[in-house]
Short mmCIF file of C-alpha atoms in Angstrom, two decimals:
data_model
loop_
_atom_site.label_atom_id
_atom_site.label_comp_id
_atom_site.label_asym_id
_atom_site.label_seq_id
_atom_site.Cartn_x
_atom_site.Cartn_y
_atom_site.Cartn_z
CA MET A 605 -0.04 -0.16 0.14
CA ARG A 606 1.30 3.46 -0.96
CA ARG A 607 -0.87 6.23 0.20
CA LYS A 608 -0.66 9.81 -0.77
CA VAL A 609 0.91 12.17 2.09
CA VAL A 610 -0.33 15.75 2.33
CA VAL A 611 0.28 18.80 4.34
CA THR A 612 -2.58 20.17 5.93
CA GLY A 613 -1.24 22.32 8.69
CA MET A 614 2.07 24.45 9.28
CA GLY A 615 3.37 26.63 12.20
CA MET A 616 6.92 28.02 13.09
CA VAL A 617 8.89 30.45 14.96
CA THR A 618 12.28 31.69 14.22
CA GLY A 619 14.43 34.70 14.63
CA LEU A 620 12.57 36.37 11.85
CA GLY A 621 9.02 36.30 13.79
CA ASN A 622 6.30 34.30 15.15
CA GLY A 623 3.95 32.21 12.73
CA VAL A 624 4.18 31.05 9.06
CA PRO A 625 2.70 34.21 7.73
CA ALA A 626 5.05 36.49 9.42
CA ASN A 627 8.13 34.39 8.52
CA TRP A 628 7.29 34.12 5.14
CA ALA A 629 6.59 37.60 4.57
CA ALA A 630 10.27 38.20 6.08
CA VAL A 631 11.85 35.77 3.69
CA LYS A 632 10.11 37.02 0.88
CA SER A 633 11.27 40.81 1.38
CA GLY A 634 14.88 39.29 2.04
CA ARG A 635 15.04 40.46 5.64
CA SER A 636 17.66 38.93 8.12
CA GLY A 637 16.87 37.75 11.47
CA ILE A 638 20.38 37.93 12.98
CA GLY A 639 21.49 39.86 15.64
CA PRO A 640 23.72 40.08 18.60
CA ILE A 641 23.47 37.51 20.98
CA THR A 642 21.27 38.49 23.96
CA LEU A 643 20.48 35.01 25.75
CA PHE A 644 23.67 34.87 27.80
CA ASP A 645 26.71 37.11 28.06
CA ALA A 646 28.95 36.16 24.95
CA SER A 647 31.29 39.16 25.34
CA ARG A 648 34.03 36.44 25.57
CA HIS A 649 33.04 34.14 22.98
CA ARG A 650 34.64 34.49 19.28
CA THR A 651 30.98 34.49 17.78
CA ARG A 652 28.72 37.11 19.44
CA ILE A 653 25.87 36.91 16.81
CA ALA A 654 22.88 34.48 16.31
CA GLY A 655 18.99 34.40 14.89
CA GLU A 656 17.40 34.81 18.29
CA VAL A 657 13.78 34.14 18.65
CA ARG A 658 13.25 37.51 20.34
CA GLY A 659 10.67 38.56 23.18
CA ASN A 660 7.52 36.54 23.59
CA PHE A 661 7.14 34.10 21.22
CA ASP A 662 4.09 32.82 22.77
CA PRO A 663 1.63 35.63 22.62
CA ALA A 664 -1.54 33.27 22.36
CA GLY A 665 -0.74 31.72 25.98
CA TYR A 666 -0.62 28.31 24.66
CA ILE A 667 1.73 27.33 27.38
CA HIS A 668 1.04 28.58 30.68
CA GLU A 669 3.52 30.75 32.70
CA LYS A 670 3.92 27.95 35.27
CA GLU A 671 4.41 25.18 32.75
CA ALA A 672 7.13 26.86 30.71
CA ARG A 673 9.07 27.05 33.87
CA ARG A 674 9.20 23.05 33.62
CA MET A 675 10.03 23.14 30.07
CA ASP A 676 13.15 23.90 28.19
CA ARG A 677 12.99 26.61 25.63
CA TYR A 678 13.16 23.86 22.64
CA GLN A 679 10.09 22.12 23.76
CA HIS A 680 8.37 25.53 24.29
CA LEU A 681 9.23 26.85 20.88
CA ALA A 682 8.27 23.17 19.73
CA MET A 683 4.76 23.36 21.23
CA VAL A 684 3.95 26.82 20.10
CA ALA A 685 4.75 25.79 16.57
CA ALA A 686 2.89 22.55 17.27
CA TYR A 687 -0.38 24.70 18.29
CA GLU A 688 0.00 27.02 15.01
CA ALA A 689 -0.05 23.86 12.75
CA ILE A 690 -2.82 21.98 14.54
CA ASN A 691 -4.87 24.81 14.37
CA ASP A 692 -4.03 25.82 10.68
CA ALA A 693 -5.04 22.25 9.94
CA ARG A 694 -8.42 22.84 11.76
CA LEU A 695 -7.71 19.15 13.47
CA PRO A 696 -9.76 18.75 16.34
CA TYR A 697 -8.04 17.23 19.52
CA PRO A 698 -7.91 14.56 21.26
CA PRO A 699 -8.67 12.89 18.10
CA SER A 700 -11.73 10.37 17.84
CA GLU A 701 -8.75 7.66 16.44
CA PRO A 702 -6.01 8.69 18.98
CA TYR A 703 -3.94 5.52 17.86
CA ARG A 704 -3.93 6.69 14.11
CA CYS A 705 -2.23 9.93 15.47
CA GLY A 706 1.34 10.42 16.18
CA ALA A 707 4.35 12.67 16.45
CA VAL A 708 7.72 12.37 15.21
CA ILE A 709 10.19 15.50 15.83
CA GLY A 710 13.64 16.24 15.41
CA SER A 711 16.31 18.07 17.34
CA GLY A 712 19.91 18.02 17.04
CA MET A 713 20.80 18.90 20.93
CA GLY A 714 17.61 19.43 22.78
CA GLY A 715 17.70 20.72 26.02
CA LEU A 716 21.27 21.60 26.21
CA ALA A 717 20.73 24.77 27.92
CA SER A 718 18.95 22.68 30.80
CA ILE A 719 22.17 20.34 30.81
CA GLU A 720 24.49 23.24 31.46
CA ASP A 721 22.48 24.83 33.95
CA GLY A 722 22.00 21.62 35.72
CA PHE A 723 25.92 20.82 35.42
CA ARG A 724 26.58 24.33 36.62
CA SER A 725 24.41 23.72 40.00
CA VAL A 726 25.60 20.42 40.77
CA GLU A 727 29.37 21.83 40.44
CA GLN A 728 27.98 24.93 42.85
CA LYS A 729 25.84 22.73 45.10
CA GLY A 730 26.88 19.46 44.90
CA PRO A 731 24.43 16.27 43.53
CA LYS A 732 21.46 17.97 45.56
CA GLY A 733 21.68 20.92 43.25
CA ALA A 734 20.37 18.70 40.45
CA HIS A 735 16.68 19.88 39.66
CA PRO A 736 14.25 17.19 39.21
CA MET A 737 13.27 18.58 35.74
CA VAL A 738 16.78 18.53 34.07
CA ILE A 739 16.11 15.12 32.36
CA PRO A 740 12.62 15.92 31.24
CA MET A 741 13.73 19.13 30.01
CA SER A 742 16.91 17.86 28.26
CA VAL A 743 15.59 14.74 26.49
CA ILE A 744 14.61 15.40 22.90
CA ASN A 745 12.04 12.80 22.78
CA LEU A 746 9.86 14.96 25.29
CA ALA A 747 9.23 17.34 22.42
CA PRO A 748 7.06 14.79 20.49
CA GLY A 749 5.94 13.27 23.95
CA MET A 750 4.57 16.44 25.05
CA MET A 751 2.47 16.73 21.99
CA SER A 752 1.07 13.46 22.56
CA ILE A 753 0.08 14.51 26.05
CA ARG A 754 -1.37 17.95 24.86
CA PHE A 755 -3.25 16.72 21.77
CA GLY A 756 -4.12 13.11 22.91
CA PHE A 757 -2.04 11.32 20.06
CA LYS A 758 -1.28 8.06 21.04
CA GLY A 759 0.27 6.38 18.01
CA PRO A 760 3.87 6.36 16.60
CA ASN A 761 5.79 8.68 18.63
CA PHE A 762 9.63 9.23 18.82
CA GLY A 763 12.55 11.88 18.66
CA VAL A 764 14.92 12.04 15.64
CA VAL A 765 18.34 13.23 16.57
CA ASN A 766 20.33 13.90 13.19
CA ALA A 767 22.20 17.14 13.97
CA CYS A 768 21.43 19.45 11.22
CA THR A 769 19.31 16.86 8.98
CA SER A 770 16.99 16.27 11.96
CA GLY A 771 13.92 17.96 10.96
CA THR A 772 14.26 16.89 7.09
CA SER A 773 14.75 13.29 8.57
CA ALA A 774 11.86 13.62 10.95
CA ILE A 775 9.67 14.68 8.42
CA GLY A 776 10.91 11.95 5.94
CA GLU A 777 10.16 8.87 8.78
CA ALA A 778 6.60 10.51 9.57
CA TYR A 779 5.70 10.61 5.72
CA ARG A 780 6.85 6.98 5.28
CA ILE A 781 4.69 6.08 8.31
CA VAL A 782 1.66 7.63 6.73
CA ARG A 783 2.41 6.55 3.49
CA GLU A 784 2.61 3.02 4.83
CA GLY A 785 -0.88 3.16 6.61
CA ARG A 786 0.71 2.98 10.28
CA SER A 787 -0.76 6.08 10.97
CA ASP A 788 -3.46 8.50 9.31
CA VAL A 789 -2.10 11.87 11.32
CA MET A 790 1.40 12.80 12.31
CA LEU A 791 2.73 15.96 13.65
CA THR A 792 6.32 16.13 12.46
CA GLY A 793 9.19 18.75 12.25
CA GLY A 794 12.04 19.93 14.04
CA THR A 795 13.10 22.27 17.18
CA GLU A 796 16.16 23.76 18.35
CA ALA A 797 17.57 26.36 20.69
CA VAL A 798 21.07 26.34 21.36
CA ILE A 799 22.15 29.48 21.49
CA THR A 800 24.10 28.58 24.96
CA PRO A 801 27.62 29.21 26.35
CA LEU A 802 28.64 25.76 25.57
CA SER A 803 27.26 25.61 21.87
CA ILE A 804 28.64 28.75 20.78
CA ALA A 805 32.30 28.27 22.20
CA ALA A 806 31.99 24.53 20.89
CA PHE A 807 31.19 25.46 17.35
CA ASN A 808 33.72 28.15 17.71
CA ALA A 809 36.32 25.10 18.48
CA LEU A 810 35.42 23.68 15.45
CA ARG A 811 35.89 27.19 13.41
CA ALA A 812 32.21 26.51 11.85
CA LEU A 813 30.59 29.67 12.97
CA SER A 814 30.87 33.36 11.00
CA VAL A 815 32.49 35.58 13.26
CA ARG A 816 31.15 38.85 11.44
CA ASN A 817 30.23 40.14 14.67
CA ASP A 818 30.40 44.10 13.51
CA GLU A 819 27.98 43.10 10.61
CA PRO A 820 25.34 40.47 12.04
CA GLU A 821 22.75 40.76 9.14
CA LYS A 822 25.62 40.34 6.65
CA ALA A 823 27.12 37.35 8.35
CA SER A 824 24.97 34.52 6.82
CA ARG A 825 25.98 34.71 2.97
CA PRO A 826 25.92 31.22 1.51
CA PHE A 827 27.49 30.84 -1.77
CA ASP A 828 29.31 34.11 -1.40
CA ARG A 829 32.72 34.54 -2.14
CA ASP A 830 33.38 36.11 1.47
CA ARG A 831 31.43 33.52 3.71
CA ASP A 832 33.10 32.92 6.71
CA GLY A 833 30.82 30.12 8.29
CA PHE A 834 27.10 29.70 9.36
CA VAL A 835 25.48 31.63 11.71
CA ILE A 836 23.32 29.92 14.43
CA GLY A 837 19.50 30.40 14.65
CA GLU A 838 16.90 28.85 16.88
CA GLY A 839 13.38 28.22 16.10
CA ALA A 840 10.87 25.63 15.33
CA GLY A 841 8.77 24.17 12.27
CA ILE A 842 6.06 21.92 12.76
CA LEU A 843 3.77 20.21 9.90
CA VAL A 844 0.76 18.19 10.22
CA LEU A 845 1.07 15.42 7.62
CA GLU A 846 -2.30 13.42 6.84
CA SER A 847 -2.89 10.70 4.11
CA GLU A 848 -4.78 12.33 1.37
CA ASP A 849 -7.98 10.31 1.92
CA HIS A 850 -8.29 11.58 5.81
CA ALA A 851 -7.67 14.84 4.76
CA LEU A 852 -10.13 14.88 2.01
CA ALA A 853 -12.87 12.86 4.34
CA ARG A 854 -12.47 15.86 6.84
CA GLY A 855 -12.82 18.63 3.95
CA ALA A 856 -9.31 19.84 5.03
CA LEU A 857 -7.27 22.77 3.24
CA ILE A 858 -4.15 20.87 1.53
CA HIS A 859 -1.18 23.06 1.29
CA GLY A 860 0.89 20.74 -0.71
CA GLU A 861 2.05 17.08 -1.01
CA ILE A 862 5.18 15.18 0.46
CA ALA A 863 6.05 13.40 -2.83
CA GLY A 864 9.49 11.94 -2.02
CA TYR A 865 12.33 11.20 0.53
CA GLY A 866 15.59 10.18 0.36
CA ALA A 867 18.40 9.89 2.80
CA THR A 868 21.91 8.52 2.82
CA ASP A 869 25.36 9.08 4.92
CA ASP A 870 28.48 10.11 3.48
CA ALA A 871 30.62 7.13 5.12
CA PHE A 872 33.43 9.76 5.32
CA HIS A 873 34.24 12.35 8.34
CA VAL A 874 33.05 13.24 11.57
CA VAL A 875 32.24 16.94 10.34
CA MET A 876 33.48 17.31 6.78
CA PRO A 877 31.33 16.64 3.75
CA ALA A 878 32.56 14.06 1.14
CA SER A 879 34.22 16.45 -0.96
CA ASP A 880 32.54 14.82 -4.18
CA GLY A 881 29.29 15.70 -2.79
CA GLU A 882 28.26 11.72 -3.29
CA GLY A 883 26.18 11.48 -0.43
CA ALA A 884 24.33 14.71 -0.92
CA TYR A 885 23.76 13.48 -4.88
CA TYR A 886 22.07 10.26 -3.83
CA ALA A 887 19.98 11.75 -1.23
CA MET A 888 18.63 14.20 -3.67
CA ARG A 889 18.52 11.49 -6.40
CA PHE A 890 16.81 9.03 -4.20
CA ALA A 891 13.93 11.27 -3.08
CA LEU A 892 13.52 12.12 -6.98
CA GLU A 893 13.20 8.49 -7.92
CA ASP A 894 10.68 8.05 -4.66
CA ALA A 895 8.66 10.72 -6.00
CA GLY A 896 8.83 9.63 -9.73
CA VAL A 897 9.96 13.10 -10.81
CA ASP A 898 12.87 14.13 -13.26
CA PRO A 899 15.27 16.70 -12.14
CA SER A 900 14.04 18.82 -15.18
CA GLU A 901 10.51 18.98 -13.31
CA ILE A 902 12.05 20.39 -10.07
CA GLY A 903 11.41 24.31 -10.18
CA TYR A 904 13.23 24.94 -6.96
CA ILE A 905 15.74 23.52 -4.71
CA ASN A 906 15.55 25.17 -1.07
CA ALA A 907 19.69 24.54 -0.46
CA HIS A 908 21.10 23.41 2.94
CA GLY A 909 23.30 26.26 1.91
CA THR A 910 24.75 26.93 5.41
CA SER A 911 27.41 29.58 4.23
CA THR A 912 30.36 27.38 5.27
CA ASP A 913 33.14 26.85 2.80
CA LEU A 914 32.83 23.43 2.39
CA ASN A 915 29.18 22.64 2.24
CA ASP A 916 28.10 25.42 -0.16
CA LYS A 917 30.80 23.89 -3.02
CA MET A 918 29.86 20.79 -2.08
CA GLU A 919 26.33 21.07 -2.76
CA THR A 920 26.72 23.10 -5.88
CA MET A 921 28.48 19.93 -7.29
CA ALA A 922 26.21 17.57 -6.20
CA ILE A 923 23.30 19.75 -8.07
CA LYS A 924 25.38 19.76 -11.13
CA ARG A 925 25.85 16.13 -11.15
CA LEU A 926 22.29 15.11 -10.55
CA PHE A 927 20.61 18.22 -12.68
CA GLY A 928 22.85 17.97 -15.37
CA PRO A 929 22.20 20.56 -17.88
CA CYS A 930 18.91 21.62 -15.84
CA ALA A 931 21.30 22.84 -13.17
CA GLU A 932 21.66 26.02 -14.43
CA LYS A 933 17.76 26.53 -14.88
CA VAL A 934 16.61 25.62 -11.67
CA ALA A 935 15.97 28.46 -9.02
CA ILE A 936 18.13 27.73 -5.76
CA SER A 937 18.13 29.39 -2.60
CA SER A 938 19.32 29.40 0.93
CA THR A 939 17.16 30.98 3.53
CA LYS A 940 19.53 30.32 5.99
CA SER A 941 20.79 33.46 4.71
CA MET A 942 17.87 35.04 6.52
CA THR A 943 16.94 32.63 9.33
CA GLY A 944 20.55 31.56 10.22
CA HIS A 945 21.17 27.71 10.59
CA LEU A 946 18.41 26.42 12.85
CA ILE A 947 20.28 22.85 13.10
CA GLY A 948 17.63 20.22 14.07
CA ALA A 949 15.07 22.82 13.09
CA ALA A 950 16.50 23.84 9.79
CA GLY A 951 14.97 21.24 7.49
CA ALA A 952 11.48 21.56 8.82
CA VAL A 953 11.38 25.53 8.51
CA GLU A 954 12.87 25.04 5.42
CA ALA A 955 10.38 22.19 4.26
CA ILE A 956 7.41 25.00 5.01
CA PHE A 957 9.20 27.68 2.93
CA SER A 958 9.48 25.39 0.15
CA ILE A 959 5.89 24.44 0.24
CA MET A 960 5.16 28.22 0.50
CA ALA A 961 6.78 29.14 -2.53
CA ILE A 962 4.89 26.34 -4.48
CA LYS A 963 1.61 27.88 -3.29
CA GLU A 964 2.49 31.39 -4.13
CA GLY A 965 4.81 30.87 -7.17
CA ILE A 966 7.43 32.84 -5.37
CA ILE A 967 11.07 31.74 -4.83
CA PRO A 968 12.85 33.64 -1.44
CA PRO A 969 16.29 34.89 -1.99
CA THR A 970 19.62 34.19 -1.01
CA ILE A 971 20.37 37.31 0.47
CA ASN A 972 24.06 38.63 1.22
CA LEU A 973 24.93 37.15 -2.19
CA GLU A 974 27.30 39.99 -3.27
CA ASN A 975 30.31 38.28 -4.84
CA PRO A 976 29.33 35.17 -5.83
CA ASP A 977 32.03 32.24 -5.14
CA PRO A 978 33.45 31.22 -8.31
CA GLU A 979 33.02 27.48 -7.33
CA CYS A 980 29.37 28.62 -6.82
CA ASP A 981 28.08 29.43 -10.06
CA LEU A 982 24.34 28.20 -10.46
CA ASP A 983 21.05 30.38 -9.81
CA TYR A 984 20.97 31.27 -5.84
CA THR A 985 18.02 33.62 -6.60
CA PRO A 986 20.55 36.59 -5.31
CA ASN A 987 19.11 38.96 -3.07
CA GLU A 988 15.67 39.35 -4.31
CA ALA A 989 12.77 37.08 -4.32
CA VAL A 990 11.56 35.97 -8.01
CA SER A 991 8.07 34.99 -9.22
CA ARG A 992 8.16 31.45 -10.80
CA GLN A 993 5.43 29.10 -11.16
CA ILE A 994 6.57 25.56 -9.73
CA ALA A 995 5.00 22.32 -9.75
CA TYR A 996 8.06 20.41 -7.56
CA ALA A 997 10.49 21.67 -4.83
CA LEU A 998 13.40 19.99 -3.38
CA SER A 999 14.53 20.69 0.27
CA ASN A 1000 17.83 19.42 1.17
CA SER A 1001 19.62 18.99 4.82
CA PHE A 1002 23.12 17.65 5.33
CA ALA A 1003 24.59 17.15 8.71
CA PHE A 1004 27.92 16.68 10.68
CA GLY A 1005 28.01 13.05 10.81
CA GLY A 1006 27.87 12.74 7.01
CA GLN A 1007 24.08 12.27 7.30
CA ASN A 1008 21.89 13.56 4.11
CA ALA A 1009 18.62 13.95 3.54
CA SER A 1010 16.21 15.18 0.91
CA LEU A 1011 12.39 15.77 0.26
CA VAL A 1012 10.51 16.27 -2.54
CA LEU A 1013 7.30 18.74 -1.91
CA LYS A 1014 4.55 18.70 -4.69
CA GLN A 1015 2.05 21.32 -5.72
CA VAL A 1016 -1.30 20.01 -5.16
CA MET B 797 0.39 34.26 58.65
CA ASP B 798 4.24 34.60 59.01
CA ASP B 799 6.95 35.40 56.09
CA VAL B 800 7.77 31.75 55.89
CA GLU B 801 4.32 30.69 55.65
CA ARG B 802 3.75 33.24 52.78
CA LYS B 803 7.15 32.18 50.95
CA VAL B 804 5.96 28.36 51.07
CA ILE B 805 2.52 29.05 49.39
CA ASP B 806 4.20 31.23 46.78
CA LEU B 807 6.66 28.33 45.89
CA ILE B 808 3.55 25.76 46.16
CA ALA B 809 1.79 27.96 43.60
CA GLU B 810 4.89 28.23 41.44
CA VAL B 811 5.01 24.62 41.05
CA LEU B 812 1.42 23.46 41.00
CA VAL B 813 0.12 24.70 37.42
CA ASP B 814 -3.54 24.18 38.10
CA VAL B 815 -3.91 25.80 41.55
CA ASN B 816 -4.56 29.55 42.27
CA LYS B 817 -2.78 30.87 45.17
CA GLU B 818 -5.82 32.37 46.50
CA ASN B 819 -6.79 28.78 46.85
CA ILE B 820 -3.76 27.61 48.89
CA GLN B 821 -5.06 27.56 52.99
CA LEU B 822 -2.61 26.73 56.05
CA ASP B 823 -4.10 23.57 56.19
CA SER B 824 -4.50 22.59 52.78
CA LYS B 825 -3.22 18.88 52.27
CA ILE B 826 -0.45 19.30 49.58
CA VAL B 827 -1.46 15.99 47.84
CA GLU B 828 -5.15 15.31 48.66
CA ASP B 829 -6.39 18.92 48.54
CA LEU B 830 -3.95 20.75 45.97
CA GLY B 831 -3.26 17.49 43.59
CA ALA B 832 0.25 17.24 43.72
CA GLU B 833 1.58 14.43 42.25
CA SER B 834 5.23 12.90 42.95
CA LEU B 835 6.75 15.21 40.25
CA ASP B 836 5.59 18.20 41.68
CA ILE B 837 6.76 17.36 45.16
CA TYR B 838 10.17 16.91 44.04
CA ASP B 839 10.00 19.76 42.39
CA MET B 840 8.85 21.96 45.32
CA ILE B 841 11.31 20.22 47.68
CA ALA B 842 13.99 21.34 45.25
CA LEU B 843 12.72 24.94 45.28
CA LEU B 844 12.31 24.91 49.28
CA GLU B 845 15.85 23.78 49.55
CA ASP B 846 17.00 26.49 47.13
CA GLU B 847 15.01 29.46 48.98
CA PHE B 848 15.74 28.37 52.58
CA GLY B 849 19.47 26.92 52.47
CA LEU B 850 18.35 23.83 53.87
CA GLU B 851 17.98 19.94 53.06
CA ILE B 852 14.88 18.19 53.26
CA ASN B 853 15.41 14.20 53.20
CA ASP B 854 12.91 11.88 51.53
CA GLU B 855 11.76 10.38 55.21
CA GLU B 856 11.12 14.01 56.38
CA VAL B 857 8.95 14.62 53.37
CA GLU B 858 6.67 11.41 54.43
CA LYS B 859 5.58 13.02 57.46
CA ILE B 860 4.63 16.48 55.91
CA GLN B 861 0.96 16.80 55.04
CA THR B 862 -0.11 20.30 54.90
CA VAL B 863 1.19 23.84 53.98
CA LYS B 864 1.51 24.54 57.49
CA ASP B 865 3.81 21.09 58.18
CA VAL B 866 6.30 22.37 55.73
CA ALA B 867 6.60 25.67 56.89
CA SER B 868 6.79 24.54 60.74
CA PHE B 869 9.63 21.75 59.49
CA ILE B 870 11.37 24.97 58.01
CA LYS B 871 11.35 26.95 61.11
CA ALA B 872 12.42 23.84 62.92
CA ALA B 873 15.27 23.32 60.87
CA GLY B 874 16.06 27.07 61.26
CA ARG B 875 16.38 27.04 64.61
CA ALA B 876 18.43 23.71 64.75
#
């Protein structure tokens, strides 16, 4: 059995704003969400900029103040995006068939901030300093677990941990669950909130982050000659996936279809991508084969496009190899130029942007692309959005660890 | 009501999501009346220990039933 899987609800929170409409408006207009780090004192860190979610991101008050105290920020962001998605889908909860509804959510590092706080407290006060909520606040499976509690979803439920590919992997796995008939409705996507002292210091130690501290809005510049690393961002993107039959039976509004998913690993290096881009090539190829589409049918690629030296070159090579002569015609962009890199939430937020691009016929730009790297010579939609009707989009994510995953999104 | 009792009520209210502070009385039983479950209790102990700089061991917790018991325990520990 192979059922069609459609997207009926979408929600997101990023440094660009709260909700899909605000985020989509921001990326269409080419606005940067990057600014100075305010979540902790970063004055001694080499990198002092990030894409922070600012202010009160839960204005509707989905999470009670007292509950928020017992949740890590990565869970709080996920729940707010999940409420937006489930309300957008007009999905009643608790559902009448709870065992046919599940949640698969990705995150790279989960409640790292709670682990750091907990460790600091134990160092200061001894073992008694460990608060009983450290474990539930830090483990990654509590993001889907909390959705299950809130919405009464009793079906398949697990976390996906795949670094920067987590969000895309989660959507791909949830898509397979619905496609195979193991569930009718899945909440899926990714969430991340690791703008923390340890995380920034450790990414700096890997020389992975941009240090363009004086020009935060210019720091994330995928495919540009002067890029100097990625800019970390935080946020969450959550989608409601349903079998087409289930969606039609309840008269749901359908945003788009998940048409294909491909996943590979480079089998090469702990943090570097394979220089020939072979793993990325096969992830994209398998996603296209799964969807039964030819590269010439893909109108838009939401690139992984991290703004690191190696990724952007490697991804360009992989696209050229798969698309052949079509590589020069396909519109590509990296919305990370505006959101920063949301690690485990990136793929989810970008899948939503890809669906919006299909729905509205608008390709969001890659901002800060002023002097293209000679080795990055495709159409990355520099600096301004363009109008283009597209039937299929491809969304890529690649991770430290060599994991690669691609999704094909389709117009409905 | 003294300062310790007021502070205890504040902390219990902070932990219990479904309970309004106005509904917490000195003779309220923490489990039976206020609906605290085990995780709530552990959370309260952590907050109380932090606030009053003392240690509450699990055997002592079992003897505590009401809000007033908590305040009395803290005041006794403070004198010890």
